[in-house]
Coordinates of C-alpha atoms and ligand atoms in Angstrom, one line a residue:
X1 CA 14.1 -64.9 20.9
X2 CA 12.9 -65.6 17.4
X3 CA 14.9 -64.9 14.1
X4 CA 12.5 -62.0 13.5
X5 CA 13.0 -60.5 17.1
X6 CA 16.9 -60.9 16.7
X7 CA 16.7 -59.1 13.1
X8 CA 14.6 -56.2 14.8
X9 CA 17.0 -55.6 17.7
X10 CA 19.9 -55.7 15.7
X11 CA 18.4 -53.3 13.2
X12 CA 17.1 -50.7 15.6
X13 CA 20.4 -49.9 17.5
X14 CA 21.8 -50.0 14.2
X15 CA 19.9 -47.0 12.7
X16 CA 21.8 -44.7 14.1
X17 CA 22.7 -42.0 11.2
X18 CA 21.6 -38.6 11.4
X19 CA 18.9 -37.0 9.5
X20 CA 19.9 -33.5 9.7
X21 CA 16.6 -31.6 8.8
X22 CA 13.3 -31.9 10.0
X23 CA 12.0 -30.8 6.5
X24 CA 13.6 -33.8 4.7
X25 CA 15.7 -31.1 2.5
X26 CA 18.9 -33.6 3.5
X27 CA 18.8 -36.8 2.8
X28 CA 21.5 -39.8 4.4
X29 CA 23.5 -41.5 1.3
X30 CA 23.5 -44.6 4.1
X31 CA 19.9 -45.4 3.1
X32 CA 20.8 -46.2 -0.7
X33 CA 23.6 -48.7 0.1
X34 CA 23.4 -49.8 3.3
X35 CA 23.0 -53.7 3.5
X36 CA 20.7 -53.6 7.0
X37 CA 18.8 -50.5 5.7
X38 CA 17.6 -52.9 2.8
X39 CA 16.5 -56.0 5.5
X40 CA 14.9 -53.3 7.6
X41 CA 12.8 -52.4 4.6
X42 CA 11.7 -55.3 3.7
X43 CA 9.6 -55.7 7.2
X44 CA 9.0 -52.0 7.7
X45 CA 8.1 -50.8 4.5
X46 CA 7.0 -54.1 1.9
X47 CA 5.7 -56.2 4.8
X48 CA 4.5 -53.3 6.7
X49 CA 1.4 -50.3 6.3
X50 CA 1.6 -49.5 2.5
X51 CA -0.5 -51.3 -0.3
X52 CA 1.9 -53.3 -2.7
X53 CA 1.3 -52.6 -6.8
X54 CA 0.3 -56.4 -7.6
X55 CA -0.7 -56.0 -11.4
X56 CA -3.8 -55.1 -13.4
X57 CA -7.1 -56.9 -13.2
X58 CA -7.0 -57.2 -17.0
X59 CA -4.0 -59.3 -16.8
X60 CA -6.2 -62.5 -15.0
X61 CA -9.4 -61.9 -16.8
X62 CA -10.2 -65.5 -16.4
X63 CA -10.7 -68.2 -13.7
X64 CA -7.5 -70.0 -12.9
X65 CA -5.8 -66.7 -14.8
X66 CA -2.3 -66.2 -12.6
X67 CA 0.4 -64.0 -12.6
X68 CA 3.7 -63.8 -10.6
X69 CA 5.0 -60.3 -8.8
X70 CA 7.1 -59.2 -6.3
X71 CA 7.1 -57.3 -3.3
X72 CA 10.3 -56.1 -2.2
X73 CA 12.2 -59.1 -2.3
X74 CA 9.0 -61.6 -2.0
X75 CA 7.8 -63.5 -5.1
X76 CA 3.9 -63.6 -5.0
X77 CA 1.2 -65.2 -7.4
X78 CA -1.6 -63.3 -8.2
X79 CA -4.5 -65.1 -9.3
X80 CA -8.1 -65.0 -10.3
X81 CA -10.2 -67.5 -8.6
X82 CA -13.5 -69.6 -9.8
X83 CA -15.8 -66.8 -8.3
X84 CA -14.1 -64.3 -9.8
X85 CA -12.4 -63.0 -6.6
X86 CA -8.6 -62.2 -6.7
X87 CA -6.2 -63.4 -4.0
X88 CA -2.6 -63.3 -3.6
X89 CA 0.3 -65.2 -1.6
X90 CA 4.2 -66.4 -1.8
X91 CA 5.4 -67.9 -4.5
X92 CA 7.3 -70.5 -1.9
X93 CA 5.6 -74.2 -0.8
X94 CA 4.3 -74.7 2.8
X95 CA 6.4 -78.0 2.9
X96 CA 10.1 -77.5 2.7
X97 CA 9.7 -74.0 0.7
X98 CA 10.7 -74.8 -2.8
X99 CA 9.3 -72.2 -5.7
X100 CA 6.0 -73.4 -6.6
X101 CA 5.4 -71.4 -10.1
X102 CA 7.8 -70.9 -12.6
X103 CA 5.9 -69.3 -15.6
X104 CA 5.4 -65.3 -15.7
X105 CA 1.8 -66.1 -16.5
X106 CA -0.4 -68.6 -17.2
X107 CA -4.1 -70.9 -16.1
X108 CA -4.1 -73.2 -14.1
X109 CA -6.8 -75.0 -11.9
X110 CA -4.2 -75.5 -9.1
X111 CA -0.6 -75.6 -8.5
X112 CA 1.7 -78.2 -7.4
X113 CA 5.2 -77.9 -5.8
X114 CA 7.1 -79.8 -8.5
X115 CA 9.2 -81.3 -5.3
X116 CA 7.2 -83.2 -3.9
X117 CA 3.4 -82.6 -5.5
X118 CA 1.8 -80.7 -2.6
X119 CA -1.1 -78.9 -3.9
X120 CA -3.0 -75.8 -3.7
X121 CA -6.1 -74.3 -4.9
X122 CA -6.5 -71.1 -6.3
X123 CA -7.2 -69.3 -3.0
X124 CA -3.4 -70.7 -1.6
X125 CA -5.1 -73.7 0.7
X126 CA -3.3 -77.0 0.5
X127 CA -5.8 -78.9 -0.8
X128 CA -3.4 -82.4 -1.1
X129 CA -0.2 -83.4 0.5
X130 CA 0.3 -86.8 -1.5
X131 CA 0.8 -90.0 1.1
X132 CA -0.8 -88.3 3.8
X133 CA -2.1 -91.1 5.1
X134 CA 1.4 -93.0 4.4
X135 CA 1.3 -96.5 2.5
X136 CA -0.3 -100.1 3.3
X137 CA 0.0 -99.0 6.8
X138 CA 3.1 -97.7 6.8
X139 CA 4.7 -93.7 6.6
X140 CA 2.3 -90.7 6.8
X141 CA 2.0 -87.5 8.5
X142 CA 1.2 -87.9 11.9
X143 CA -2.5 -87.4 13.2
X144 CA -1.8 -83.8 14.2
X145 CA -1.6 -82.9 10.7
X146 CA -4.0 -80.5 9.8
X147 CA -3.6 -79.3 6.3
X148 CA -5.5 -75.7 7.1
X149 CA -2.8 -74.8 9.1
X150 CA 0.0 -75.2 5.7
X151 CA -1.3 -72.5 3.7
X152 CA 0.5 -70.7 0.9
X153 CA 1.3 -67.3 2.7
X154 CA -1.5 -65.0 1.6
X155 CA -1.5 -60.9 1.2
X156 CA -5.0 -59.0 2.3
X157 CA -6.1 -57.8 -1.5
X158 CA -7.7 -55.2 -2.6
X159 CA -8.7 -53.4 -6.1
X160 CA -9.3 -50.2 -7.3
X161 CA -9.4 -48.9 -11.1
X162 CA -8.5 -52.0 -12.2
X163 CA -5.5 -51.9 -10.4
X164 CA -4.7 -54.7 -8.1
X165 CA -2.8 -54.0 -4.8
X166 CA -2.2 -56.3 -1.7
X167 CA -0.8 -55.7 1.9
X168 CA 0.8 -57.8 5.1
X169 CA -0.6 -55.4 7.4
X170 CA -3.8 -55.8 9.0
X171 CA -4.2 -52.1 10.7
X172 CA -3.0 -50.4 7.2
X173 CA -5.6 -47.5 6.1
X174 CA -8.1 -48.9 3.3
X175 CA -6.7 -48.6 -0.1
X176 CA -8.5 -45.5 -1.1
X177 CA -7.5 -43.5 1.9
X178 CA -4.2 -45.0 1.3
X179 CA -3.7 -43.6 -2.3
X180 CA -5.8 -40.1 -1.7
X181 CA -7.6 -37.8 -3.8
X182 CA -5.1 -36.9 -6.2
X183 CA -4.1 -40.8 -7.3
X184 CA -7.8 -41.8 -7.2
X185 CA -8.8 -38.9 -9.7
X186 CA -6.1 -39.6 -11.9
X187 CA -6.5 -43.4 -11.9
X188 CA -10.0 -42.5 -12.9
X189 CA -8.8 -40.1 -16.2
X190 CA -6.5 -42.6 -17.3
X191 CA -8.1 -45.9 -16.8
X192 CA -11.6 -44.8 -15.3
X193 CA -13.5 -44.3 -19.1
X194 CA -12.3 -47.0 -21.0
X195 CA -11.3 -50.9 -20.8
X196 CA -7.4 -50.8 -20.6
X197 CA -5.6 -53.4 -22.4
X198 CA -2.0 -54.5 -22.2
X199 CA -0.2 -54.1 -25.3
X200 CA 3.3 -54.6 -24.2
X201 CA 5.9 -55.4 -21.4
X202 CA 9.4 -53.8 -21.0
X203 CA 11.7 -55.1 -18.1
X204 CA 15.3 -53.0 -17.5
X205 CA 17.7 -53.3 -14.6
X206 CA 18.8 -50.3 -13.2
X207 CA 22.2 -50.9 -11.1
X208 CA 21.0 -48.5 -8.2
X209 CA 18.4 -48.3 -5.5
X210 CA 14.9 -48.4 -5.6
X211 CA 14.7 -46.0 -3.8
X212 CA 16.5 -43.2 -6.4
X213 CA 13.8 -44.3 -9.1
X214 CA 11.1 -42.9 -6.6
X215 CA 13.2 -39.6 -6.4
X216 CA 13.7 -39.6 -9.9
X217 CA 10.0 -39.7 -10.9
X218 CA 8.8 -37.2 -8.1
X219 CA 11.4 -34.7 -9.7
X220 CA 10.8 -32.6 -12.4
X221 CA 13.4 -30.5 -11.8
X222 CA 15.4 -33.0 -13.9
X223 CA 13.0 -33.6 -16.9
X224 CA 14.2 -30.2 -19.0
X225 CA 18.4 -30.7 -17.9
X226 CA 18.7 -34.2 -18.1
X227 CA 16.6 -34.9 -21.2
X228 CA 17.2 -32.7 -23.4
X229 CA 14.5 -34.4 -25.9
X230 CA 11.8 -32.7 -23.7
X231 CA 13.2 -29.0 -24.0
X232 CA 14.2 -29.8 -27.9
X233 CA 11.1 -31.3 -29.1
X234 CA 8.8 -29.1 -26.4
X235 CA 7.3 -32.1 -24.4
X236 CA 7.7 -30.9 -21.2
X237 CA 9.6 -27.1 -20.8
X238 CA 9.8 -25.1 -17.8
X239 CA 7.8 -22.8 -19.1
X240 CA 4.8 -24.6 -19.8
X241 CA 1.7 -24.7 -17.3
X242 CA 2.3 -27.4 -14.7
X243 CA 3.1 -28.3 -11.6
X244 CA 2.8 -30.5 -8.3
X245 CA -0.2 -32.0 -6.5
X246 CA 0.4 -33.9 -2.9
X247 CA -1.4 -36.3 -1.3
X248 CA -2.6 -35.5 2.3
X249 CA 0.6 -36.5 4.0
X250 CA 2.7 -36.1 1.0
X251 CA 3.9 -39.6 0.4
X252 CA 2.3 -39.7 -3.3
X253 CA 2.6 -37.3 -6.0
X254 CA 1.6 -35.9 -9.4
X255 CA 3.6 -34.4 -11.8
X256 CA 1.6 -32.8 -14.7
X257 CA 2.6 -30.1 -17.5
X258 CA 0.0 -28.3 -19.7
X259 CA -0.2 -27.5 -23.3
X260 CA -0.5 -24.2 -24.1
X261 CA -0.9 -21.8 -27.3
X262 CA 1.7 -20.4 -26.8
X263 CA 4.3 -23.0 -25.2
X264 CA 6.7 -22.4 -28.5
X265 CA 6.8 -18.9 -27.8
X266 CA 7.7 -19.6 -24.2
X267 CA 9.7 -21.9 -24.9
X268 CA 12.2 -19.6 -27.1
X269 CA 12.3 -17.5 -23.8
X270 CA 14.4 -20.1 -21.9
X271 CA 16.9 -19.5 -24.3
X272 CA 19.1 -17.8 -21.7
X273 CA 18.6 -20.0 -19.2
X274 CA 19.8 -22.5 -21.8
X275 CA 22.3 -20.9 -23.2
X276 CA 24.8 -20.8 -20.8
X277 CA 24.6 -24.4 -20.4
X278 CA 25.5 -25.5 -23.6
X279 CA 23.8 -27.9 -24.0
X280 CA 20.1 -27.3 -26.1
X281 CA 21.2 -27.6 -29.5
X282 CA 17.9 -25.4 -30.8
X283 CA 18.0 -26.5 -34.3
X284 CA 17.7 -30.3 -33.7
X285 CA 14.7 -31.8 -36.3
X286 CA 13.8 -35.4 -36.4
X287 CA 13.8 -36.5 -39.7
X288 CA 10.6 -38.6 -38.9
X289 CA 9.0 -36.4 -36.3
X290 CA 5.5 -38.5 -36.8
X291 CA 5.6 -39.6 -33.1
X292 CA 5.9 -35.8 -32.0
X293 CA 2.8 -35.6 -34.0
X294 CA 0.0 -37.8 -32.4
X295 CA -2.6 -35.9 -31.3
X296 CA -3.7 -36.4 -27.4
X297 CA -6.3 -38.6 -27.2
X298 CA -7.8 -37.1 -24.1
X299 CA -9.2 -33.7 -24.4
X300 CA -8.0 -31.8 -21.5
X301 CA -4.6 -30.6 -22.9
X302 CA -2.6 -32.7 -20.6
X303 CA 1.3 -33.0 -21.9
X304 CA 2.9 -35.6 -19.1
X305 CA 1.2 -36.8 -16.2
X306 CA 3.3 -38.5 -14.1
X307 CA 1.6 -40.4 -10.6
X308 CA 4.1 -41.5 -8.1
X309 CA 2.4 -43.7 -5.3
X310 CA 4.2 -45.1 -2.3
X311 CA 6.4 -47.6 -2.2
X312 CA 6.4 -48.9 -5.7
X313 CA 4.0 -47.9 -8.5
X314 CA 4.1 -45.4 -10.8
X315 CA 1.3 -44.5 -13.5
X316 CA 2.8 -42.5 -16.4
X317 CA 1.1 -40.5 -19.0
X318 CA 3.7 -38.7 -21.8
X319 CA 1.8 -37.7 -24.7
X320 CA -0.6 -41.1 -25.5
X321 CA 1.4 -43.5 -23.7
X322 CA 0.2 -45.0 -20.9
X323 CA 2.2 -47.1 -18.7
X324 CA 2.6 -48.7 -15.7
X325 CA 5.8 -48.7 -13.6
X326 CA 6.8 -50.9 -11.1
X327 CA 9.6 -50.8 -8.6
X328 CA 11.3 -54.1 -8.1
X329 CA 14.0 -54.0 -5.4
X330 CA 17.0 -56.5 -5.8
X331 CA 19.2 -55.8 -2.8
X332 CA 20.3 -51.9 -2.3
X333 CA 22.2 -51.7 -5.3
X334 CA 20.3 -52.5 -7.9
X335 CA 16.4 -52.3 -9.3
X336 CA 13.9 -53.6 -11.4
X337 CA 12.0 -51.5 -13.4
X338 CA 8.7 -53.2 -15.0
X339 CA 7.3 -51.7 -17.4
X340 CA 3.2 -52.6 -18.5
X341 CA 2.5 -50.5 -21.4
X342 CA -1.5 -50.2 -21.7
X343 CA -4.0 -49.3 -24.9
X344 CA -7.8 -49.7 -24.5
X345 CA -10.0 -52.1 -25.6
X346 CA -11.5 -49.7 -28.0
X347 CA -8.7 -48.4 -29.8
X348 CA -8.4 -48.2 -33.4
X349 CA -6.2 -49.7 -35.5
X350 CA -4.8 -45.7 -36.3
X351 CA -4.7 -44.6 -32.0
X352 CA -3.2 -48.4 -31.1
X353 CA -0.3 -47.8 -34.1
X354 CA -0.1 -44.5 -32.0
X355 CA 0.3 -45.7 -28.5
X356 CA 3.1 -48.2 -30.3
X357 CA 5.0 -45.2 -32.0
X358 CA 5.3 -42.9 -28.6
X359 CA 6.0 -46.0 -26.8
X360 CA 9.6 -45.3 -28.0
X361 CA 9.6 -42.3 -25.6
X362 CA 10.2 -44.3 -22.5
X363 CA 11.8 -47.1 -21.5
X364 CA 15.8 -47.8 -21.5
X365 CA 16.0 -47.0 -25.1
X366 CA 13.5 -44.1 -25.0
X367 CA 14.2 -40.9 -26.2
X368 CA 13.1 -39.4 -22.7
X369 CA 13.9 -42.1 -20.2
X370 CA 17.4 -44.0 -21.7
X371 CA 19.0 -41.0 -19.2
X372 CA 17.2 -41.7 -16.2
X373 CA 18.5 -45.3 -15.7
X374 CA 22.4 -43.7 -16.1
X375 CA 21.9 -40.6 -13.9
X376 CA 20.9 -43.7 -11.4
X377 CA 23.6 -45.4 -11.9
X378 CA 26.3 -42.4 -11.3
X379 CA 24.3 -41.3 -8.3
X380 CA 24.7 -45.0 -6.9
X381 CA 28.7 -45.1 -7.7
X382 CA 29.1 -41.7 -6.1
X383 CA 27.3 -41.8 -2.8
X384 CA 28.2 -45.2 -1.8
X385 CA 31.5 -43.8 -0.3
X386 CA 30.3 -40.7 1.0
X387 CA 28.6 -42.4 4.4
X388 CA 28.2 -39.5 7.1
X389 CA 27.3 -37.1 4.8
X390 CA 23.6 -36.4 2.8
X391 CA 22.3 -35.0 -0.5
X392 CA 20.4 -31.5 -1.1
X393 CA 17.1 -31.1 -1.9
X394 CA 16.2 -27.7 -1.5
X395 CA 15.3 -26.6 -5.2
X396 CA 11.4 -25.1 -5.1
X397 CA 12.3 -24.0 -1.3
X398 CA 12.8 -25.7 2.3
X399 CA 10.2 -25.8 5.0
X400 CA 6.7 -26.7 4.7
X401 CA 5.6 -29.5 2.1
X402 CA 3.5 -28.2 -0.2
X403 CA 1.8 -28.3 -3.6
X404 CA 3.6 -25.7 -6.8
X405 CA 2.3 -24.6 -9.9
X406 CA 5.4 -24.7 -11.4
X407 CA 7.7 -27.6 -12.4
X408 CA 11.1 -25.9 -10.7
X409 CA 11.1 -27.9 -7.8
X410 CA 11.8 -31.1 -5.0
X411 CA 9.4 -30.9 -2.4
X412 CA 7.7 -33.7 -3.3
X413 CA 10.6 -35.7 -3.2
X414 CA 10.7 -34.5 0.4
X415 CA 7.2 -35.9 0.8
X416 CA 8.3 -39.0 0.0
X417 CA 10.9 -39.0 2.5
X418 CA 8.9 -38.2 5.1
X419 CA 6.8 -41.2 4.8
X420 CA 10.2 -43.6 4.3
X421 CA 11.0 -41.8 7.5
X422 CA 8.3 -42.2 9.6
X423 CA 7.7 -45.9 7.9
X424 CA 11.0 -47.0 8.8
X425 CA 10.9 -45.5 12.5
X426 CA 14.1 -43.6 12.1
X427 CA 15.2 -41.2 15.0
X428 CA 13.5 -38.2 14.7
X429 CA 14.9 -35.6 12.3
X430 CA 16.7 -32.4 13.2
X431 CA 18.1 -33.6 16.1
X432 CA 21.4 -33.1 14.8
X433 CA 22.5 -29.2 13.6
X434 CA 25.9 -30.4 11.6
X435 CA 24.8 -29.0 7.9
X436 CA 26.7 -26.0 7.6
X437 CA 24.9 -25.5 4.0
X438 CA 21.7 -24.3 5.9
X439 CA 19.8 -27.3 6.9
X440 CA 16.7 -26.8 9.1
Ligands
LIG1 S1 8.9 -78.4 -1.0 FE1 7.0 -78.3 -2.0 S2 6.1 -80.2 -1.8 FE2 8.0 -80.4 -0.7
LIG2 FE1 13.7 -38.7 -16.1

């Protein structure tokens, strides 16, 4: 039995929790701490059907352009070959498996294990193992050495938008079926017209699991409670126009709230929902409000888009910063947020000072996202004791998955639990009638 067969067996008689409702309204804490949940992951879901975030094709403009990734736990180089075509593979040598590339970025016409010089092209083929052929006679591989068959481990790529994605799985549905209709028009708005650009990166480690950054984005029931900067300064209320959008079998989402005339007057009109909270302090004024102030360089009135796709990436729009977030899983207890914050190649000195200014928004110092890493964190520290029991997701209503026109809600945070579900081949849900709280 192979290491990989042993991991499997083990893994499936361990799975063994319950998933009490068939509408994914309960959720098992085991799945954000559990050790062997993580390992079963990392074949199910990162080396399984799903299309991995790898970077932007603006990053490796050039031939013998490279960047270095991860996918779940898997270090991978990205680069840009001498035909222009992209590929991808490990970042670990076919010899004896050292690290191969050590720099974040850079060009290069090939790379060379520093351990013992084997190299490789651009496409991950091992184009020189140094003393093949030994010495005066002596040392050598042995005749039965073929160097095709000690390739750098290679990912199936594919592009879309500029976006560049890559998958282990050969049966996985192409990448545009994969994202669906919703992504793919909203991958078109943001970086369809013009030529993005990166204009900065942002890395913050979150001590809690990747997965509770995927809830966290496909919730909007937070954004008014938890930051109060959005229900203060009237980025996202509510009140305002917005809501949910699904793709086909719910694994992907998008958030979006809409500016309207009137949004100050609705907004006043939460007071007593607010009020009993205590905690919207009404009369709060930033004494330089000039990043409220930029006006939306779109025209379709568009406040906060936010574009959660399976497993990993997540394309935020909040006011006129664009940015690209990536999921980067070390272990169950802790994640990696990268951050790619994106202009255009056409902006003006005026809109790119503008992108920099509500660039303070988000990130782990932002006005709107510093809570989102602690929330994280104290979800983390209190379910990691509570195995045997599950979280509630019912806000919005129970039952079918399906798309809102309001913000009030956690379906699609269900949707995304589905998918896990069905990606990890957990028992079936429901089976189990022990939620006294009115579970399905
Ligand atoms: S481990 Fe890379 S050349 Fe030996
Ligand atoms: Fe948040």
């Amino acid at each position: 039995m192979s290491t990989t067969d042993r991991r499997t067996v083990e893994t499936e008689t361990r799975v063994d929790f319950v998933w009490p409702a068939k509408d994914f309204s309960r959720v098992p804490y085991e799945v954000f701490s559990d050790e062997k949940i993580f390992e079963l992951e990392l074949d199910r879901i990162f080396r399984g059907p799903v299309w991995n975030y790898l970077g932007l094709e603006c990053e490796i403009p050039n031939w013998g352009d490279y960047q270095t990734t991860w996918v779940g736990n898997i270090q991978v180089v990205v680069t840009r070959a001498k035909d222009g075509s992209i590929h991808a593979f490990e970042n670990s040598c076919a010899h004896r498996g050292a690290r191969i590339v050590d720099n974040v970025r850079g060009n290069t016409k090939r790379h060379t294990c520093p351990y013992h010089l084997w190299t490789y092209n651009l496409t991950g083929e091992l184009t020189g193992v140094p003393f093949e052929k030994g010495h005066n006679g002596k040392g050598g591989m042995p005749p039965c050495f073929e160097k095709g068959d000690h390739n750098l481990k290679a990912l199936r790529v594919a592009t879309h938008g500029g976006l560049v994605f890559g998958t282990y799985d050969n049966a996985v549905e192409p990448l545009e079926q994969f994202l669906g209709e919703h992504s793919l028009s909203q991958i078109e708005r943001l970086l369809g017209k013009r030529k993005p650009k990166v204009i900065g990166y942002l890395r913050q480690k979150i001590p809690a699991n990747w997965k509770l950054y995927n809830e966290n984005v496909r919730d909007p029931y937070h954004a008014s409670l938890l930051h109060m900067f959005h229900i203060t300064f009237g980025i996202q209320t509510p009140a305002m126009a917005g809501g949910i959008k699904m793709d086909g079998d719910a694994k992907n989402s998008w958030n979006h709230s809409i500016l309207s005339e009137d949004d100050h007057l609705k907004r006043s009109a939460l007071s007593d929902d607010y009020d009993e909270l205590g905690k919207w302090q009404k009369d709060l004024k930033m004494h330089d409000p000039s990043m409220l102030e930029v006006p939306l360089d779109l025209n379709d009135n568009y406040k906060t888009t936010i574009l959660s796709m399976f497993p990993t990436l997540i394309i935020g729009q909040v006011d006129n910063t664009y940015a690209i977030r990536q999921l980067r899983p070390k272990g169950p207890n802790a994640v990696e947020l990268h951050i790619t914050y994106l202009g255009f190649e056409d902006d003006t000195p005026e809109q790119l000072h503008n992108r920099m200014l509500s660039v303070n928004l988000i990130g782990p110092g932002g006005y709107i996202s510093l809570e989102d890493g602690e929330a994280l964190r104290r979800v983390q520290e209190g379910v990691v004791s509570r195995r045997g029991e599950h979280s509630v997701l019912a806000m919005g209503g129970i039952g079918e998955l399906r798309d809102t026109d309001h913000l009030i809600q956690e379906i699609s945070i269900r949707g995304f639990w589905k998918h896990y579900h069905k990606l990890m081949k957990f028992p079936e849900a429901g089976q189990q009638q022990n939620d006294k709280r009115g579970a399905q």
